[in-house]
PDB file of C-alpha atoms in Angstrom:
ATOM      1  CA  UNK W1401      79.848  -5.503  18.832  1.00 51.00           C
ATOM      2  CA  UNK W1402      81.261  -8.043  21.297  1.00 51.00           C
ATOM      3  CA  UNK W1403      78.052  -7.052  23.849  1.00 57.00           C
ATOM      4  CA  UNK W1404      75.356  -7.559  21.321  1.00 53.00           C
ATOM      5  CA  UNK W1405      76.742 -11.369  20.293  1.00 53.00           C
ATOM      6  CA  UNK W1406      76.656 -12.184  24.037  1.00 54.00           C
ATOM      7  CA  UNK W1407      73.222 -10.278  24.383  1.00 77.00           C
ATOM      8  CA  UNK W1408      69.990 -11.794  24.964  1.00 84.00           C
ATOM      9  CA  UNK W1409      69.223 -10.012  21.562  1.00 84.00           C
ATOM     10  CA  UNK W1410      71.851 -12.281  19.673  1.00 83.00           C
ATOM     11  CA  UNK W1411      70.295 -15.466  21.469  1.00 90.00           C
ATOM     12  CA  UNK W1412      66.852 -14.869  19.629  1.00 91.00           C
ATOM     13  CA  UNK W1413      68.801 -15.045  16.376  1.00 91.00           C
ATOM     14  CA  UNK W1414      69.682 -18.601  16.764  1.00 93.00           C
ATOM     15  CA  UNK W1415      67.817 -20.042  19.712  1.00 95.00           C
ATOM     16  CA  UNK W1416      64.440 -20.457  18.071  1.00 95.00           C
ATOM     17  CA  UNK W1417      66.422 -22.397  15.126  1.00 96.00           C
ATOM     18  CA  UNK W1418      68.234 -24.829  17.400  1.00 96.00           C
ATOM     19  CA  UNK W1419      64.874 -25.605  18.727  1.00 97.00           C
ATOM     20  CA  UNK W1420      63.371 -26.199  15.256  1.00 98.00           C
ATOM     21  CA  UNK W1421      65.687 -28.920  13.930  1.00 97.00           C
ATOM     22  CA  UNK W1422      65.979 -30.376  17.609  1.00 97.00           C
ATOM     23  CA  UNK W1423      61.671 -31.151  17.746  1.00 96.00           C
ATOM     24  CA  UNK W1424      61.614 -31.545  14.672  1.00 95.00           C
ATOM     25  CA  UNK W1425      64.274 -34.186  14.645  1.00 94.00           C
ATOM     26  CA  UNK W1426      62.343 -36.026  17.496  1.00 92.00           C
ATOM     27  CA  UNK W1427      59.502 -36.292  14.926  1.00 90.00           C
ATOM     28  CA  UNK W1428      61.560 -37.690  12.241  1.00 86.00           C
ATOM     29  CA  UNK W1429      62.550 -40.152  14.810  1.00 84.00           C
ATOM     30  CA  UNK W1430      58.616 -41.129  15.551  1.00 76.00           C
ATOM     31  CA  UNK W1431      57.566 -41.332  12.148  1.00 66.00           C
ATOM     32  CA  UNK W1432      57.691 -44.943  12.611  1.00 71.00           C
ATOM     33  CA  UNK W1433      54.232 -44.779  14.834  1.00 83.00           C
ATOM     34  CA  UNK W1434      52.542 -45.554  11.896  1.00 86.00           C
ATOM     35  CA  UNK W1435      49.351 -46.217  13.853  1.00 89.00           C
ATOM     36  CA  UNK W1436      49.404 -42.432  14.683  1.00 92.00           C
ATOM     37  CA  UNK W1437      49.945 -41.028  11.123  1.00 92.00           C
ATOM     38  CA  UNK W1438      47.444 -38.621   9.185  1.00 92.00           C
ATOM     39  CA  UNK W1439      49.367 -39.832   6.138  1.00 91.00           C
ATOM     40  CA  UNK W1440      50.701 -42.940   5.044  1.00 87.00           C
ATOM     41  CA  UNK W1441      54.434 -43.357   4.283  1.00 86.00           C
ATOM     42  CA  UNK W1442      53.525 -43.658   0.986  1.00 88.00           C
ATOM     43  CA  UNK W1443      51.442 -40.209   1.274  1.00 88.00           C
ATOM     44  CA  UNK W1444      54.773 -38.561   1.567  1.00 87.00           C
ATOM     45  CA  UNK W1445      56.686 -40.354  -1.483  1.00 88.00           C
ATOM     46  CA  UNK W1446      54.339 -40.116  -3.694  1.00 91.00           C
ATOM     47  CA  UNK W1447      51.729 -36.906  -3.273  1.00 92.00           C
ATOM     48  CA  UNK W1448      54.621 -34.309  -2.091  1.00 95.00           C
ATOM     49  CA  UNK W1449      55.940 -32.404  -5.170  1.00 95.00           C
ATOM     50  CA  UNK W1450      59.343 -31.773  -3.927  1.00 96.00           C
ATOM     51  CA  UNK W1451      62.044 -34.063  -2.234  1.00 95.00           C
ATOM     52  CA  UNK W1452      62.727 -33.442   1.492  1.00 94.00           C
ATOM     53  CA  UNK W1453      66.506 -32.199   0.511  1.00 96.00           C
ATOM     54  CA  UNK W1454      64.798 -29.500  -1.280  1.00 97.00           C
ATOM     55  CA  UNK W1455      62.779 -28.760   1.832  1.00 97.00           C
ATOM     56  CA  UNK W1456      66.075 -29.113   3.922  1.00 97.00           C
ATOM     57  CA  UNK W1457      67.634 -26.453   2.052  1.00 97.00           C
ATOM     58  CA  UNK W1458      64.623 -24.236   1.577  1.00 97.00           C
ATOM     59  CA  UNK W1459      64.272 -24.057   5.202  1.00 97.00           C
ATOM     60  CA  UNK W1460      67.326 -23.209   6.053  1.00 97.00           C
ATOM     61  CA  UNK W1461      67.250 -20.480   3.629  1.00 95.00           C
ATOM     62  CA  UNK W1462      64.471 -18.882   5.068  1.00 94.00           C
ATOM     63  CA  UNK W1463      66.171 -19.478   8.524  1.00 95.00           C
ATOM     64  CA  UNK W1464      69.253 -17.573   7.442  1.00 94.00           C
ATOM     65  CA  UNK W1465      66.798 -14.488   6.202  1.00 91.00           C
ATOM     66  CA  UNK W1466      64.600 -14.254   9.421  1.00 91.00           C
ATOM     67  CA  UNK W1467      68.197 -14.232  11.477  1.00 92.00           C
ATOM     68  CA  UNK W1468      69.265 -11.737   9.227  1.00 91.00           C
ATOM     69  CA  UNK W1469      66.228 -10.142   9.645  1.00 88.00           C
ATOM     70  CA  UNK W1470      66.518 -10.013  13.189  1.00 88.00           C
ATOM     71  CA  UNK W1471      70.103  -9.126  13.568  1.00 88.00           C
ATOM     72  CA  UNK W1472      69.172  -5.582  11.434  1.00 86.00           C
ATOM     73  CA  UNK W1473      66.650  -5.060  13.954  1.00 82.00           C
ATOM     74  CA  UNK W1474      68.013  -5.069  16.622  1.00 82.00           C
ATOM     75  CA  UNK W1475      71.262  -3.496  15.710  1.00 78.00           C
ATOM     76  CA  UNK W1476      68.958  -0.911  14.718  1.00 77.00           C
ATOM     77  CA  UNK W1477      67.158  -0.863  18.201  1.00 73.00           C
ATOM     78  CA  UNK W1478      69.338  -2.016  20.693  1.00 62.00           C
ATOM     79  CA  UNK W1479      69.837   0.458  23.516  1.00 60.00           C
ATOM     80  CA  UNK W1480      72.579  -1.624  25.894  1.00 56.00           C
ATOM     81  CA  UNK W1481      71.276   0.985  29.024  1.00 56.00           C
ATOM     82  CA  UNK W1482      67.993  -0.925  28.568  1.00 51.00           C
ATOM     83  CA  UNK W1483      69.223  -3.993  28.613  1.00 48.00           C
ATOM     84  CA  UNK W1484      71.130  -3.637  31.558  1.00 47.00           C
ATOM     85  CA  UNK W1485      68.238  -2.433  33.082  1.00 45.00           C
ATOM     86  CA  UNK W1486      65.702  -4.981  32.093  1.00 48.00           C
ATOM     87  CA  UNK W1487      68.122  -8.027  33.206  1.00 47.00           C
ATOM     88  CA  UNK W1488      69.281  -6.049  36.526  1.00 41.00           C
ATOM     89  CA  UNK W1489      65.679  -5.694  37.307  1.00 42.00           C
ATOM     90  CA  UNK W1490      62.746  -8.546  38.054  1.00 45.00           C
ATOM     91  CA  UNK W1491      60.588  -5.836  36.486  1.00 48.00           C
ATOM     92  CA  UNK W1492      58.531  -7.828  34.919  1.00 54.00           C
ATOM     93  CA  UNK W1493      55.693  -9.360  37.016  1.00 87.00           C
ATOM     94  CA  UNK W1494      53.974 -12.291  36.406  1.00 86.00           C
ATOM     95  CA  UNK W1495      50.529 -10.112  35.017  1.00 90.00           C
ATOM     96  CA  UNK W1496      52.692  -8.076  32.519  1.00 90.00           C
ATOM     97  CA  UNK W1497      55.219 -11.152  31.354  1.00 92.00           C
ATOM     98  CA  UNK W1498      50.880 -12.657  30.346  1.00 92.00           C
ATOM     99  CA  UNK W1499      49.701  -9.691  29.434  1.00 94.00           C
ATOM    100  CA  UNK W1500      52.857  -8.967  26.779  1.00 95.00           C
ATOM    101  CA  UNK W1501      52.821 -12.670  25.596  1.00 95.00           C
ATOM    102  CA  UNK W1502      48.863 -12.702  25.091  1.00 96.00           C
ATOM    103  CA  UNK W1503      49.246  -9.566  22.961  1.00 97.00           C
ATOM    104  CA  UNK W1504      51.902 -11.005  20.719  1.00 97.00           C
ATOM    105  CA  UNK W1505      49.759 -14.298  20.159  1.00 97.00           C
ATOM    106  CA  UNK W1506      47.149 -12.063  19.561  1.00 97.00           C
ATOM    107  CA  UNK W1507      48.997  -9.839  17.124  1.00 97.00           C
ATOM    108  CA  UNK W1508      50.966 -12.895  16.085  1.00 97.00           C
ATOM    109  CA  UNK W1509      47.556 -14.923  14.715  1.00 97.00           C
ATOM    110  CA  UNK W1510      46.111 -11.669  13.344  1.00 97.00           C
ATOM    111  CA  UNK W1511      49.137 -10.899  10.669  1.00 97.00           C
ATOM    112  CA  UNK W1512      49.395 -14.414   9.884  1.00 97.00           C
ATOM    113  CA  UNK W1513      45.490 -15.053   9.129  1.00 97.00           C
ATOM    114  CA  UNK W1514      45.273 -11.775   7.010  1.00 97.00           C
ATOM    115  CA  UNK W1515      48.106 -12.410   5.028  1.00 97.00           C
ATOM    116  CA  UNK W1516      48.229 -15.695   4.782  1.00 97.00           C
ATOM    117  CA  UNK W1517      44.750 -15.978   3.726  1.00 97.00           C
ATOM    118  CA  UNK W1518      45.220 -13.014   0.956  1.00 97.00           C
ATOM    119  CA  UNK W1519      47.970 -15.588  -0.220  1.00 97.00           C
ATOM    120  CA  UNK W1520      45.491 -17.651  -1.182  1.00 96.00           C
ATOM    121  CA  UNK W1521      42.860 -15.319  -2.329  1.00 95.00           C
ATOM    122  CA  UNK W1522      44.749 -13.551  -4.456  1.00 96.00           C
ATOM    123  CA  UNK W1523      45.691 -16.082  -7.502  1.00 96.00           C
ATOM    124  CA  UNK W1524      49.070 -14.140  -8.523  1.00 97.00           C
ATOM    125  CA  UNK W1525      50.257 -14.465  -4.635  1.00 97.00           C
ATOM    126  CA  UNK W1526      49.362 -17.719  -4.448  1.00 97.00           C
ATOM    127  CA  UNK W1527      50.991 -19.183  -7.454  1.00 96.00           C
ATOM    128  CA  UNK W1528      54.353 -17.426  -7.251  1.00 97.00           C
ATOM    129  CA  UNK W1529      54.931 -17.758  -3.182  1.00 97.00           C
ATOM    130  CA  UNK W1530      52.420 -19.522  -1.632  1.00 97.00           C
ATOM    131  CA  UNK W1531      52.400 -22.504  -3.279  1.00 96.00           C
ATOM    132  CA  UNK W1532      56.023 -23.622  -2.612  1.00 97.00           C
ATOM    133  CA  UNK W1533      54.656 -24.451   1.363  1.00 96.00           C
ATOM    134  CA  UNK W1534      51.330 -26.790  -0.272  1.00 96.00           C
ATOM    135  CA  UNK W1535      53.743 -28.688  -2.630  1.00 96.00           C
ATOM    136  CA  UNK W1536      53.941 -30.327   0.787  1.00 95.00           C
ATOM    137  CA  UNK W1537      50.498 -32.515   0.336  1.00 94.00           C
ATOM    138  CA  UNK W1538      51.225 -34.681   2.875  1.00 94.00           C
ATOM    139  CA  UNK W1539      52.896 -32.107   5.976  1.00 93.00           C
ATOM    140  CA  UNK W1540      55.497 -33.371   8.046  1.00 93.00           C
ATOM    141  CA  UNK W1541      57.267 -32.177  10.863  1.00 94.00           C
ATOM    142  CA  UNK W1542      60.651 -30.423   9.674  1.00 95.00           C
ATOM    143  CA  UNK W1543      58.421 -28.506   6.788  1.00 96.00           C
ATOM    144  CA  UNK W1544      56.519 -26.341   9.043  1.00 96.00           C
ATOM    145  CA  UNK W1545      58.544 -23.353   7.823  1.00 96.00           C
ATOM    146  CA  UNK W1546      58.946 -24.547   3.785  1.00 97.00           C
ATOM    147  CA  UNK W1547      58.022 -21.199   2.245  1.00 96.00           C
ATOM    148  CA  UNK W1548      58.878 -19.132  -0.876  1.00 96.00           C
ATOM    149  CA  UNK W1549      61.469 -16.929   0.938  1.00 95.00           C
ATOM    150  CA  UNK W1550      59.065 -13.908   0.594  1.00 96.00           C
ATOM    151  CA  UNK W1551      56.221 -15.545   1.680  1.00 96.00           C
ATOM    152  CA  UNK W1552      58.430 -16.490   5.068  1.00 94.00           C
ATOM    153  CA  UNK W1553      59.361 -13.065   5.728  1.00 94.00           C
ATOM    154  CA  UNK W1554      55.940 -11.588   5.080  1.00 95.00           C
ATOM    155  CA  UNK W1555      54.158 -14.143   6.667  1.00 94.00           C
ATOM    156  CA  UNK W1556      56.327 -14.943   9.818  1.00 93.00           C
ATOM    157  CA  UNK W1557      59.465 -12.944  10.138  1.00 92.00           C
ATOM    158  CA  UNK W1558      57.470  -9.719   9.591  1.00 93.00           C
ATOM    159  CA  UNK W1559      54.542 -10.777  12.060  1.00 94.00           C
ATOM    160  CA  UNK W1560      57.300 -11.550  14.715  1.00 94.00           C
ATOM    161  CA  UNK W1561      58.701  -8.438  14.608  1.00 93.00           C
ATOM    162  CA  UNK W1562      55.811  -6.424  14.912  1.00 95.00           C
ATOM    163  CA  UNK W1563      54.227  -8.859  17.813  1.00 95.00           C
ATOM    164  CA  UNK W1564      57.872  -7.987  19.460  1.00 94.00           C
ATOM    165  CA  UNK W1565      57.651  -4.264  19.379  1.00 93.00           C
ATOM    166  CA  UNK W1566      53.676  -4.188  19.959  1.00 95.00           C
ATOM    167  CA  UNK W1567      53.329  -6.893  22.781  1.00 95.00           C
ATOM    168  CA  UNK W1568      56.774  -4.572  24.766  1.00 93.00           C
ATOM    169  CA  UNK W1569      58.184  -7.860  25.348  1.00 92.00           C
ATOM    170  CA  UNK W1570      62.468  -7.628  26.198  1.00 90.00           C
ATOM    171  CA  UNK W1571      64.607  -9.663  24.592  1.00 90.00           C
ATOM    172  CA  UNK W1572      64.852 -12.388  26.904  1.00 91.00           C
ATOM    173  CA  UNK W1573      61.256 -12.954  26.814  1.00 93.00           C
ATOM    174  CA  UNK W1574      61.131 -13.130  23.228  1.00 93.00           C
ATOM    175  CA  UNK W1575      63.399 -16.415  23.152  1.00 94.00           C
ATOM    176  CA  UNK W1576      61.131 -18.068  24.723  1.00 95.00           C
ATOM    177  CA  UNK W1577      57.952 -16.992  23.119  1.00 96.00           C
ATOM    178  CA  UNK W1578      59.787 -17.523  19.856  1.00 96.00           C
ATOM    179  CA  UNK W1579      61.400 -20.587  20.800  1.00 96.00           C
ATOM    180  CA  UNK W1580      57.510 -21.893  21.815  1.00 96.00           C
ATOM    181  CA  UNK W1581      56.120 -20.633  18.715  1.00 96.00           C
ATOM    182  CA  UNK W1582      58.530 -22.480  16.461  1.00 97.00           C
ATOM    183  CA  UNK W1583      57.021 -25.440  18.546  1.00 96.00           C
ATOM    184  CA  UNK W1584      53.704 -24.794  17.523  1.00 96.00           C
ATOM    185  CA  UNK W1585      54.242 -24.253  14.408  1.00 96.00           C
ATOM    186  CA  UNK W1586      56.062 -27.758  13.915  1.00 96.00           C
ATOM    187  CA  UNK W1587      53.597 -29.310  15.683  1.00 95.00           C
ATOM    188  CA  UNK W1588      50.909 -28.440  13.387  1.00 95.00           C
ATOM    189  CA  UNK W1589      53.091 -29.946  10.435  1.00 95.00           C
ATOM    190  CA  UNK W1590      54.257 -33.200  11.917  1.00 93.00           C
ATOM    191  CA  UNK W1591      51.572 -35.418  10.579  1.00 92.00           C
ATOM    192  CA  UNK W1592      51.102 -37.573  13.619  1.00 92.00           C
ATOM    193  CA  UNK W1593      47.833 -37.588  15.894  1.00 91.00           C
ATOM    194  CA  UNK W1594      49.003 -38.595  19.084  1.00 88.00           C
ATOM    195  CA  UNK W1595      46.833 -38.591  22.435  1.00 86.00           C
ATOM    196  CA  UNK W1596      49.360 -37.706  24.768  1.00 88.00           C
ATOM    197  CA  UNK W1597      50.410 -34.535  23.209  1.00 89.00           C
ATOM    198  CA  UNK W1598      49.544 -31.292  24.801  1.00 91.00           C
ATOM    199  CA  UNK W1599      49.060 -28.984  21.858  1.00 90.00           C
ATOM    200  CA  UNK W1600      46.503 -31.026  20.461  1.00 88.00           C
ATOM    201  CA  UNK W1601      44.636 -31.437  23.597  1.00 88.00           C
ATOM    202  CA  UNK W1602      44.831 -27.481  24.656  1.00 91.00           C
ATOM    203  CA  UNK W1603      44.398 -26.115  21.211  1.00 93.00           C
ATOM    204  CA  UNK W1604      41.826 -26.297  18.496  1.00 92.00           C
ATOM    205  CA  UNK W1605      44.515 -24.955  15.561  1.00 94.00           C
ATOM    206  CA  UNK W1606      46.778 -28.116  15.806  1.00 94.00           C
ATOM    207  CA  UNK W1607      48.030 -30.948  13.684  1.00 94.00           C
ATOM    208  CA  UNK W1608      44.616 -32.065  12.322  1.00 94.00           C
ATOM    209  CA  UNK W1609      43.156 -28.549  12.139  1.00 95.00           C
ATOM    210  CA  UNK W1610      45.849 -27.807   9.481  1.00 95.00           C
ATOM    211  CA  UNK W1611      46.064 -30.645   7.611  1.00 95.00           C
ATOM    212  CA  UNK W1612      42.859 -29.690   6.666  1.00 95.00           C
ATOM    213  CA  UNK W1613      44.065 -26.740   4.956  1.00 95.00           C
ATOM    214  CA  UNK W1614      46.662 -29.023   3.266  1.00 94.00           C
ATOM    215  CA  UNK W1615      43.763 -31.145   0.981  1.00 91.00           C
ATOM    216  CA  UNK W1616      42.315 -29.686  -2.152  1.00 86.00           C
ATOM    217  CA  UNK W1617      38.810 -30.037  -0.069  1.00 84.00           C
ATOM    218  CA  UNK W1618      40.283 -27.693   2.656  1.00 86.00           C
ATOM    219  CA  UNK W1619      42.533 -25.422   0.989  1.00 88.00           C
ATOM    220  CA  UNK W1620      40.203 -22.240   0.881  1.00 91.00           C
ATOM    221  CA  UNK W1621      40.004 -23.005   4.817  1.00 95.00           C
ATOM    222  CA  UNK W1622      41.161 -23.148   7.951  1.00 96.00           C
ATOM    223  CA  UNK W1623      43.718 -19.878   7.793  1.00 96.00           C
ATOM    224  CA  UNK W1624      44.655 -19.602  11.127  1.00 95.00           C
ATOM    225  CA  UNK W1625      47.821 -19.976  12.375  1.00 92.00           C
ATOM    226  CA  UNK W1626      50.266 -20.856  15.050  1.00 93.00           C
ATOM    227  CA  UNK W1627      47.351 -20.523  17.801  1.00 96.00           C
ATOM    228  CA  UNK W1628      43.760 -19.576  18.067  1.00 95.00           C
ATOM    229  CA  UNK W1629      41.195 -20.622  15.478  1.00 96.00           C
ATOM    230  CA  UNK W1630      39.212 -17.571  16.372  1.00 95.00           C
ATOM    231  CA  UNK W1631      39.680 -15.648  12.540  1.00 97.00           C
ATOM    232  CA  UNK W1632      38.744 -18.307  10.760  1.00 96.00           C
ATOM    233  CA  UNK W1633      35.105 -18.869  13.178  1.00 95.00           C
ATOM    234  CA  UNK W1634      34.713 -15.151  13.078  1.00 96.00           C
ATOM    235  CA  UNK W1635      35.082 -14.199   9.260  1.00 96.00           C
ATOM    236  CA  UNK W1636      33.365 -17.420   8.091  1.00 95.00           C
ATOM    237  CA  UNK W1637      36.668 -19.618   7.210  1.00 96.00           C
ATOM    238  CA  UNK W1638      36.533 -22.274   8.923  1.00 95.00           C
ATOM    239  CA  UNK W1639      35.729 -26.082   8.060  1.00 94.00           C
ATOM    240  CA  UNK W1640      34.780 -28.742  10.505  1.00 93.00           C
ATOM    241  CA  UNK W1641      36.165 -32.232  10.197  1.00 94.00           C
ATOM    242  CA  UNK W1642      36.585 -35.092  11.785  1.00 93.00           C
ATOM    243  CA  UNK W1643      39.380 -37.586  12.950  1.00 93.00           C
ATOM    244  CA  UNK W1644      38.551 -41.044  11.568  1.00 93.00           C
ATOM    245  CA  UNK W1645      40.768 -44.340  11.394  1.00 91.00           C
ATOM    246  CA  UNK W1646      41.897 -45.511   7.503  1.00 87.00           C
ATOM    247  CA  UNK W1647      42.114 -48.071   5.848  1.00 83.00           C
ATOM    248  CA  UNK W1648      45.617 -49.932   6.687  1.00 81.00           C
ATOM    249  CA  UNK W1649      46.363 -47.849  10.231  1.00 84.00           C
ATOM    250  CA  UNK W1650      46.292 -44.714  11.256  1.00 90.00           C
ATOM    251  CA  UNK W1651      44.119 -41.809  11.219  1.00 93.00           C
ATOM    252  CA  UNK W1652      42.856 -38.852   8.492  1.00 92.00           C
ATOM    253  CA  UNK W1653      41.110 -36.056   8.818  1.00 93.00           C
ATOM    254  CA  UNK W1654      37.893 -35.360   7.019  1.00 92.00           C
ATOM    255  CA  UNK W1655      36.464 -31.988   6.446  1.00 91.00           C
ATOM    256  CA  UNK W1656      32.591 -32.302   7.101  1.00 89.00           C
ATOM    257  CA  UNK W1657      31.466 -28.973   5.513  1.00 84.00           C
ATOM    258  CA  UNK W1658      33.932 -26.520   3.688  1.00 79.00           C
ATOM    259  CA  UNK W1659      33.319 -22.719   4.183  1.00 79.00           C
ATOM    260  CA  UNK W1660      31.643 -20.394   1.998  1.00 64.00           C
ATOM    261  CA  UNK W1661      35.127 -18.544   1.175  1.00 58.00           C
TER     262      UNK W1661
END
């Protein structure tokens, strides 16, 4: 017992957590660029249907379950000969350590498209899970992962487990593919447009992308998620918009043609 909590496996427990409430706290603390903002201040008081205490402690609910979630994994998995051997050696070479990450984005979107968009095309999913994450109208940063507990762990604690054990990824590796997908994912939520910032210059599925999929006009839309917007262009889901200054500072996002879904 004492090897696994000093394991690599033990690390991906709580690693990717720490890193949640640490970017997502820097966003809390540059919600004051109000020039930057898809949503008003006022957005957030008054079109979000539950308090951000509630989202505080929803979060860390579903935080608890996907640690739990990992712990009986790899408990159930962990082979300390293999461990040894994957930290002794510097296996890995740069063309596998892309190779094994590509495959777990890959596997990663996949799950999350599929299920999250039967989560909204089935009306019984969507009203008893789903629809705890869009009471947040107006998305901000420390929300990303605001999800009927369920809904988390079919969504993304089930999709990171299988990208783990499909992608052959150790351990080690999967803190930091973890720890960059929590990124993402926060990044997509935090409500703030801002020019410098590297996910929304490298990837089409980023901040304005899903707020999209936050508005009644974009809801049936824009599925994909953390990375690629490739589902959503291939199977017909996806809405173009564009990025337009409002009325009183910052920015919004305007779907220009919703898809046929």
């Amino acid at each position: 017992m004492d090897e696994f909590f000093s394991s690599d496996e033990f690390m991906v427990m709580f690693v990717p957590i720490i890193v949640y409430w640490v970017y997502s706290g820097l966003y809390e603390m540059l919600g004051s660029l109000d020039n930057y903002r898809l949503h008003s201040r006022r957005d957030e008081e008054t079109k979000n249907l539950v308090s951000k205490l509630d989202v505080f402690k929803g979060v860390l609910f579903q935080q608890t379950l996907q640690a739990a979630t990992t712990f009986l994994i790899f408990k159930l998995t962990h082979d300390p000969n293999q461990s040894k051997t994957n930290n002794s050696c510097t296996s890995s070479s740069f063309l596998t350590l892309g190779r094994q990450i590509f495959v777990a984005m890959f596997v990663l979107d996949s799950w999350q498209y599929m299920v999250h968009r039967c989560m909204h095309s089935n009306k019984f999913l969507y009203r008893n899970f789903h629809s705890w994450h869009h009471r947040v109208v107006a998305p901000y940063a420390f929300a990303a992962q605001y999800n009927h507990p369920l809904d988390g762990f079919l969504t993304e604690a089930l999709s990171g487990a299988i990208a783990f054990f499909i992608s052959g990824m150790s351990a080690r590796t999967s803190i930091f593919f973890f720890s960059f997908t929590t990124i993402k994912g926060i990044d997509d939520h935090c409500g703030l447009v801002l020019p410098w910032n590297p996910f929304q210059l490298l990837f089409s599925n980023n901040t304005a992308y899903h707020d999209v999929h936050h508005q009644l006009s974009g809801s049936k839309c824009n599925f994909s998620q953390p990375f690629f917007v490739v589902w959503d262009k291939v199977l017909g889901t996806y809405a173009p918009y564009s990025i337009q200054k409002r009325e009183g500072g910052g920015y919004e996002a305007r779907v220009l043609k919703s898809c046929d879904n």
